[in-house]
Short mmCIF file of C-alpha atoms and ligand atoms in Angstrom, two decimals:
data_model
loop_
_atom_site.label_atom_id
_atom_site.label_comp_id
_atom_site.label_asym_id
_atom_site.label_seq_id
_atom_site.Cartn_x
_atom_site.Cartn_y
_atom_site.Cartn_z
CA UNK A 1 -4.15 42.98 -51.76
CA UNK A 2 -0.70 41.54 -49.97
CA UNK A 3 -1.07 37.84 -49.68
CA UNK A 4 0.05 38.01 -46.36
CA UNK A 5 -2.41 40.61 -44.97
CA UNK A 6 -5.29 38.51 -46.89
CA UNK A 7 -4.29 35.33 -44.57
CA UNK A 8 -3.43 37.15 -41.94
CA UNK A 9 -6.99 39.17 -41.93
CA UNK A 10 -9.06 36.80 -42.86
CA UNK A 11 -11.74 35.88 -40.53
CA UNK A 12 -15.03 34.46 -40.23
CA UNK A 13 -17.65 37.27 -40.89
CA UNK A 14 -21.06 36.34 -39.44
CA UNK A 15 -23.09 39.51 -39.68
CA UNK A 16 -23.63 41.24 -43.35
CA UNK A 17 -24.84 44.44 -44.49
CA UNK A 18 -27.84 43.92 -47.00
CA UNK A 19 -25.61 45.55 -49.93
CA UNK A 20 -26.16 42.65 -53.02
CA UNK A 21 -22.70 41.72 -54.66
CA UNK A 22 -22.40 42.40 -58.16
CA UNK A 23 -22.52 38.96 -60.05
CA UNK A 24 -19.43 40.29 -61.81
CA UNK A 25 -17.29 40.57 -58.80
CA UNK A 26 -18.60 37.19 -57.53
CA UNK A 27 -18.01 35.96 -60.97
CA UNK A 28 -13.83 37.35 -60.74
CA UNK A 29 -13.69 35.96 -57.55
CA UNK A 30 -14.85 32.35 -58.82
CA UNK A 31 -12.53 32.61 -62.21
CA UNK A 32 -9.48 33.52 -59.88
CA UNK A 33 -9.83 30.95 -57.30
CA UNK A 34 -10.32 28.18 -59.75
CA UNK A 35 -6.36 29.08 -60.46
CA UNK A 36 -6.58 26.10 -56.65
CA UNK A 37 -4.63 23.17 -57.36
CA UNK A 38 -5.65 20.10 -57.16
CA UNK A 39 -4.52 16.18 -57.34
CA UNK A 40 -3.51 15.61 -60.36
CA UNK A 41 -5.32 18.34 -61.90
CA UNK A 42 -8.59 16.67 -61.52
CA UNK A 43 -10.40 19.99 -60.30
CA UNK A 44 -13.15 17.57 -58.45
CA UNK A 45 -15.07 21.15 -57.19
CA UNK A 46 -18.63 22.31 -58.43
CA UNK A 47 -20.11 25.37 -57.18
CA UNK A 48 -23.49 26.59 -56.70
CA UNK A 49 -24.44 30.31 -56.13
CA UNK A 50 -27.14 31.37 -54.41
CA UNK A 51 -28.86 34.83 -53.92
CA UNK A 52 -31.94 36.75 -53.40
CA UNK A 53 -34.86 34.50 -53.31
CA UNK A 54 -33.14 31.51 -53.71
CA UNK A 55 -30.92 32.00 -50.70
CA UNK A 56 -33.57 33.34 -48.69
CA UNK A 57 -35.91 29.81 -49.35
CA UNK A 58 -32.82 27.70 -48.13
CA UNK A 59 -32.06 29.53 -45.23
CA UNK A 60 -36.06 29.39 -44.29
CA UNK A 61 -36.02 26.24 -45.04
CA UNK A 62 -32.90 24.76 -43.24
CA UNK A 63 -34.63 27.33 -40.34
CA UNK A 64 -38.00 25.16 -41.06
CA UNK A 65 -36.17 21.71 -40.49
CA UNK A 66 -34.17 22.68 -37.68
CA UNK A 67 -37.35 23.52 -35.74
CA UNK A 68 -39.21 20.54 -36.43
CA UNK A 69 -35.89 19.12 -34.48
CA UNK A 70 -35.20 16.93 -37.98
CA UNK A 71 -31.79 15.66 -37.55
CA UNK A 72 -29.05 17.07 -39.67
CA UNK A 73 -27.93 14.72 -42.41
CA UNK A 74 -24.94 16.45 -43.75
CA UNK A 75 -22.83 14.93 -46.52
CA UNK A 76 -19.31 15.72 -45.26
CA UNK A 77 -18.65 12.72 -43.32
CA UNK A 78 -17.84 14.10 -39.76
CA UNK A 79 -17.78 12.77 -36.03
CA UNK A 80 -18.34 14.80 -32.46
CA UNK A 81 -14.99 16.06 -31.73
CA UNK A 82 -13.19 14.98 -28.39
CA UNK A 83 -10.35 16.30 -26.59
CA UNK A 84 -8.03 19.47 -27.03
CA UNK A 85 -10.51 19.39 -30.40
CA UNK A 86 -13.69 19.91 -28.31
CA UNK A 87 -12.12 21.95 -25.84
CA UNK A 88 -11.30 24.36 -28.28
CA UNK A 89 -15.19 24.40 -30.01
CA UNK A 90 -16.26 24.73 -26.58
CA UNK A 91 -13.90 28.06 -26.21
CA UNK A 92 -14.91 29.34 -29.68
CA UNK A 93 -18.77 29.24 -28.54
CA UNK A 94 -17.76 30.85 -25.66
CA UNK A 95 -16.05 33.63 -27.26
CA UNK A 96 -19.31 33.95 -29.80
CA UNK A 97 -21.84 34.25 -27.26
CA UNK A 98 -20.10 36.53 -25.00
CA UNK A 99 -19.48 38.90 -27.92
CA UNK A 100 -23.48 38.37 -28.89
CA UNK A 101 -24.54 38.54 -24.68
CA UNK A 102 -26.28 35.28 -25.07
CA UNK A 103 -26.21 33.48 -21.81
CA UNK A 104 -25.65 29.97 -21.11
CA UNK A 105 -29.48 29.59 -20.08
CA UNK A 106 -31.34 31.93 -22.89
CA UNK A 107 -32.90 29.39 -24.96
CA UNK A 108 -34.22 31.04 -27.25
CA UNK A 109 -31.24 33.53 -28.23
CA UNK A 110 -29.32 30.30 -28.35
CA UNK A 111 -31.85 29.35 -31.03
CA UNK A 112 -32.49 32.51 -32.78
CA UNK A 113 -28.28 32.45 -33.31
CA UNK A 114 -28.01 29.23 -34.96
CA UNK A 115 -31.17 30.02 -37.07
CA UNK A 116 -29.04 33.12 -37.90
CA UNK A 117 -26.30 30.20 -39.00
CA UNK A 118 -28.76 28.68 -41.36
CA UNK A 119 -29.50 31.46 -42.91
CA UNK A 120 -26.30 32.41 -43.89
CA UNK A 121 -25.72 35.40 -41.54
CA UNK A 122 -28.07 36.89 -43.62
CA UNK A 123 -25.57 37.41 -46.16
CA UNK A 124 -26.44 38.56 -49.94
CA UNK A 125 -25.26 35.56 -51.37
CA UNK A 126 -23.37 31.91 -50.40
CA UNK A 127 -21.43 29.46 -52.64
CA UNK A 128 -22.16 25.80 -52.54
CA UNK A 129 -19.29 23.29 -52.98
CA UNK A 130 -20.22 19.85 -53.91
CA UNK A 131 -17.94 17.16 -55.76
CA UNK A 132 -19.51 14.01 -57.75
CA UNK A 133 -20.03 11.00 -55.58
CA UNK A 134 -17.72 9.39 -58.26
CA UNK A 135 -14.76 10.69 -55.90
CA UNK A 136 -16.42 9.77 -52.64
CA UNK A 137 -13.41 8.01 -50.53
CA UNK A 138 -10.98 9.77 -52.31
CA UNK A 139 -9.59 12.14 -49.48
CA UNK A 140 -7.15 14.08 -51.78
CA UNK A 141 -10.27 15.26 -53.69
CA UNK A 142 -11.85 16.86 -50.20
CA UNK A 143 -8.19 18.36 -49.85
CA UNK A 144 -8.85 19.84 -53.15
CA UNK A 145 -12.22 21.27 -51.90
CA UNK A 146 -10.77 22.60 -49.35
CA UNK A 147 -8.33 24.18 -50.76
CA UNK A 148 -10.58 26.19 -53.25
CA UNK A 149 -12.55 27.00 -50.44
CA UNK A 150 -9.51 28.50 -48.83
CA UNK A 151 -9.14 30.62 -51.74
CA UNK A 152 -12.37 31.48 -52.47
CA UNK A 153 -12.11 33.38 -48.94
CA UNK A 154 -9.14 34.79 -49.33
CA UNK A 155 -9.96 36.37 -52.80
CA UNK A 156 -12.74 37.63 -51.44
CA UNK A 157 -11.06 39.79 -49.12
CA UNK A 158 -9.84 41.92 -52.58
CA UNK A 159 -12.98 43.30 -53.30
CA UNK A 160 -13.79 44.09 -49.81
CA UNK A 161 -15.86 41.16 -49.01
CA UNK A 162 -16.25 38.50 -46.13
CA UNK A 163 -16.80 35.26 -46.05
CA UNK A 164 -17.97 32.13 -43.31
CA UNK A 165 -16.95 28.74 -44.18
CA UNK A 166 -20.05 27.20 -43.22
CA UNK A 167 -21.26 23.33 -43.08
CA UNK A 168 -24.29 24.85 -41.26
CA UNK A 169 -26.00 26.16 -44.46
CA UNK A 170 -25.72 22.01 -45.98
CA UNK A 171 -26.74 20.50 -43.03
CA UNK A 172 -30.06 19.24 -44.32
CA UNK A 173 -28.53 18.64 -48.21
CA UNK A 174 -32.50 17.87 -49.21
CA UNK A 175 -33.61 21.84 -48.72
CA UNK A 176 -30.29 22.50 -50.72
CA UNK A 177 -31.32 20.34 -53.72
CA UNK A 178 -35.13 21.97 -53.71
CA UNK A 179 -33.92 24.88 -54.06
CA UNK A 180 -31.40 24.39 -56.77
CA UNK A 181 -30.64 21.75 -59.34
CA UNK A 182 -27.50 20.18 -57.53
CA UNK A 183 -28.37 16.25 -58.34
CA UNK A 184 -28.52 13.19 -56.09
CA UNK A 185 -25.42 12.34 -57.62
CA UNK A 186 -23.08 14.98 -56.20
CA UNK A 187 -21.90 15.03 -52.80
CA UNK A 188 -22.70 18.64 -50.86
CA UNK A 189 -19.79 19.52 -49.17
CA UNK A 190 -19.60 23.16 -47.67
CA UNK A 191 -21.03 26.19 -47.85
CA UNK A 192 -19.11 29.58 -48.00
CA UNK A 193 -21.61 32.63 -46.96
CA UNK A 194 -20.21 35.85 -48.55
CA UNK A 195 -21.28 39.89 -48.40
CA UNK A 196 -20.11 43.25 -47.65
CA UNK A 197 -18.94 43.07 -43.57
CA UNK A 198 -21.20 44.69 -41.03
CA UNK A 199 -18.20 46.01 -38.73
CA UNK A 200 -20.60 46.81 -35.73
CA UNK A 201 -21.99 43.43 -35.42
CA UNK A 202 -20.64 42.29 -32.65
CA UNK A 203 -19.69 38.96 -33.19
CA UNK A 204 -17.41 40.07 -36.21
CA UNK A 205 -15.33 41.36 -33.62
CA UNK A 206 -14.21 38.04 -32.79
CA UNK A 207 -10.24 37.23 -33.10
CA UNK A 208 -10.01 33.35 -33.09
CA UNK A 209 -7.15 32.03 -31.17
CA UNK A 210 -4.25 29.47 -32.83
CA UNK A 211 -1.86 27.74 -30.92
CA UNK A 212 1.38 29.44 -31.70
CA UNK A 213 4.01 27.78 -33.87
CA UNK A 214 5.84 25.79 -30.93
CA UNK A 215 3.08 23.73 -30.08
CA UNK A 216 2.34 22.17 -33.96
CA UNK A 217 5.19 22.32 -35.80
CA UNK A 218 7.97 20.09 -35.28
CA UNK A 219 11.44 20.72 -37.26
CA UNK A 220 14.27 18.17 -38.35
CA UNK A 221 17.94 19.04 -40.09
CA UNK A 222 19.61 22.22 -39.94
CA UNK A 223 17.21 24.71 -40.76
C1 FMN B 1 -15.08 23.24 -42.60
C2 FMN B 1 -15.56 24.44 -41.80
C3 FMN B 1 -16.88 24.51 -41.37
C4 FMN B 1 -17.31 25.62 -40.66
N1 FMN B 1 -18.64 25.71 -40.29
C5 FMN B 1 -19.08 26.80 -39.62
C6 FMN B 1 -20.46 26.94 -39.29
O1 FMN B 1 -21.29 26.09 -39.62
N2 FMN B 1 -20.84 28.06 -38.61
C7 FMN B 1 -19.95 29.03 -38.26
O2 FMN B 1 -20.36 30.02 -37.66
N3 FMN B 1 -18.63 28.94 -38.58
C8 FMN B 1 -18.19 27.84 -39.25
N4 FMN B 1 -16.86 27.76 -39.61
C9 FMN B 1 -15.93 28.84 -39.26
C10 FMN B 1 -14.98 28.42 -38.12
O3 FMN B 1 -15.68 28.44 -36.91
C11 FMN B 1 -13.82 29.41 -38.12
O4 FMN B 1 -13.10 29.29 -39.32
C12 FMN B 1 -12.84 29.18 -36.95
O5 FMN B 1 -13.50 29.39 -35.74
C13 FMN B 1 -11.64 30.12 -37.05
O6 FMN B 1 -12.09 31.45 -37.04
P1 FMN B 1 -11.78 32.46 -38.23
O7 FMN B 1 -12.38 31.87 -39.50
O8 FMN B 1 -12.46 33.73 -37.85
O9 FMN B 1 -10.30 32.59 -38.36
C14 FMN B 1 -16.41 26.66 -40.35
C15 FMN B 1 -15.09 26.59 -40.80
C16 FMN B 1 -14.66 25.51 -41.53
C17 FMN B 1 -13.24 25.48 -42.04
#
């Protein structure tokens, strides 16, 4: 696939079709995007797959916690966002629920979509990126994480698959670890949900705005 159609089609996928992904393809995918680069070489990234049964005990279980209102304790350091920032969450909601008719009042369809969130979107299998706590403070390792996630997604898109970033599927790191054997002494970053695209679910429709390149990029000299 053209590198430029990959970024430029990328998107968040939130609704799967059941279809498993051959651990052979997810295994490519892995090999290839470990070609990321990263601060001096250092390669800071671990990563956890999860399917079947596995998958489906996390997602219960993050479903589990978040209705027993336990508060999310997520490892990737991260404060409410203010501003244009929160203006734009607010409009990306929006554009979700209208796609997925949930009103501003339905509880409950509020609630059944984020339990969708910790499930993965029901996809057939999600990636786990966690770094050792050894590099905790060290920014230029999370740039490194994120930019294998980056190209874990856009790989992806080769073999016909999506992907959601998503730090909903880590946001209680303790049903994580029960479910696999990621140890106290990692950090749990991100999660990256990834399956064969269900095209008619609606929210997949979504095209997430950007401000165009005017309003972020700023040029000096003659170019
Ligand atoms: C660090 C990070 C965390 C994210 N977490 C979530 C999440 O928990 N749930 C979700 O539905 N989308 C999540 N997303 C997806 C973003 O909402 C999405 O990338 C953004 O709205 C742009 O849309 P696009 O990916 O379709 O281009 C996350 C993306 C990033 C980069």
């Amino acid at each position: 696939m053209d590198i430029v159609d990959a970024v430029r089609s990328r998107k968040s996928i939130r609704g799967y079709k059941p279809d498993p992904v051959p651990k052979e393809i997810l295994k490519e995918i892995l090999d290839i995007a470990l070609n990321t680069p990263s601060a001096m070489n250092t390669q800071p990234w671990e990563i956890t797959v999860v399917t079947g049964e596995v998958l489906h005990n996390i997602g219960k279980g993050n479903v589990e916690m978040a209705n027993a209102r336990v508060e999310p304790s997520q490892e990737l350091a991260h404060k409410p966002f203010e501003d244009k920032y929160r203006q734009r969450q607010v409009d990306l909601a929006i554009q979700i629920f209208q796609l997925m008719g949930i009103t501003r009042e339905d509880k409950e369809k509020r609630a059944k979509w984020y339990h969708l969130g910790y499930r993965f979107f029901d996809a057939p299998a999600a990636f786990i990126l966690s770094m050792d706590k050894s590099l905790d403070g060290s920014l230029m390792s999370l740039l490194d994480m994120g930019a294998i996630m980056q190209t874990i997604c856009l790989t992806a898109l080769n073999y016909g698959l999506g992907t959601c970033i998503e730090d909903q599927g880590v946001m209680f790191p303790g049903v994580v670890r029960e479910h696999t054997g990621i140890p106290e002494s990692s950090r749990i970053i991100i999660s990256i949900a990834i399956g064969y695209p269900d095209w008619d679910f609606p929210a997949n429709k979504l095209e997430s705005t950007r401000e165009p390149v005017e309003n972020v990029v700023t040029w000096y000299g003659d170019a």
